[in-house]
């Protein structure tokens, strides 16, 4: 993975969105599920790859775990350090080159909404596996790759059938996709997302000696407006997950 990052120019906007907005998927969906599935224990060593501004890193550190967050964006790391936590340490590092950590260092490695933004999938998973203790776990959260494909999926309302459905134009092909931060603005900064089918993630895990031990799919918390379409919108919300979680351990 290159040393520079497409997230550098959007770090300020992203920090405001995640850290200062109450009704986000981060705070209302992902964090509650993570704390339910992965309650940190005091004294455990955790690594948060692609930590961004440290939103999830701090939440885990608040439980007493000793957690290190790494990110390739200098500005993201600066924000994370400013917000700070005594149990959290932040370092500028590339996800596929964790040379500052010895093998078998961490009880848990998390990659939360970040693996889809990292080009070197195999190298990142291999490094995560290397720094895990033999009984450690890797926890990954993704925008669901089967239903949320940038520029190739979306919600659709069918008026004659009165149903809300999810359109998917393509799935099996890998894609490198530019995401405009502020659509409609001239010279808007952008980020890069990497769509991959599920088999790509599972192959990368297997190649690094890891196997999935738990998997969940999470829906949105945001309910549609009351009215004639409410039941159809609720059915779609409850049936089509937006996020995928999996835990993997050494085989």
PDB file of N, CA and C in Angstrom, residues 76 91 109 131 157 226 232 250:
ATOM      1  N   UNK A  76      -5.478  12.115  10.251  1.00  0.00           N
ATOM      2  CA  UNK A  76      -6.357  11.281  11.068  1.00  0.00           C
ATOM      3  C   UNK A  76      -5.700  10.958  12.405  1.00  0.00           C
ATOM      4  N   UNK A  91      -0.387   5.549  16.209  1.00  0.00           N
ATOM      5  CA  UNK A  91       0.839   5.575  15.412  1.00  0.00           C
ATOM      6  C   UNK A  91       0.510   5.673  13.922  1.00  0.00           C
ATOM      7  N   UNK A 109      -7.162  -8.031  17.093  1.00  0.00           N
ATOM      8  CA  UNK A 109      -6.913  -7.039  16.045  1.00  0.00           C
ATOM      9  C   UNK A 109      -8.256  -6.706  15.413  1.00  0.00           C
ATOM     10  N   UNK A 131       0.678 -10.607  13.839  1.00  0.00           N
ATOM     11  CA  UNK A 131       0.814  -9.934  15.139  1.00  0.00           C
ATOM     12  C   UNK A 131      -0.177 -10.453  16.173  1.00  0.00           C
ATOM     13  N   UNK A 157     -37.672   1.826  -5.401  1.00  0.00           N
ATOM     14  CA  UNK A 157     -39.081   1.673  -5.042  1.00  0.00           C
ATOM     15  C   UNK A 157     -39.871   1.262  -6.285  1.00  0.00           C
ATOM     16  N   UNK A 226     -43.428   7.670   8.661  1.00  0.00           N
ATOM     17  CA  UNK A 226     -44.769   7.092   8.746  1.00  0.00           C
ATOM     18  C   UNK A 226     -45.565   7.467   7.498  1.00  0.00           C
ATOM     19  N   UNK A 232     -43.479  -1.264   3.857  1.00  0.00           N
ATOM     20  CA  UNK A 232     -42.573  -1.750   2.811  1.00  0.00           C
ATOM     21  C   UNK A 232     -41.140  -1.321   3.090  1.00  0.00           C
ATOM     22  N   UNK A 250      -6.858 -18.271  14.252  1.00  0.00           N
ATOM     23  CA  UNK A 250      -5.871 -19.121  13.600  1.00  0.00           C
ATOM     24  C   UNK A 250      -6.370 -20.554  13.520  1.00  0.00           C
TER      25      UNK A 250
END
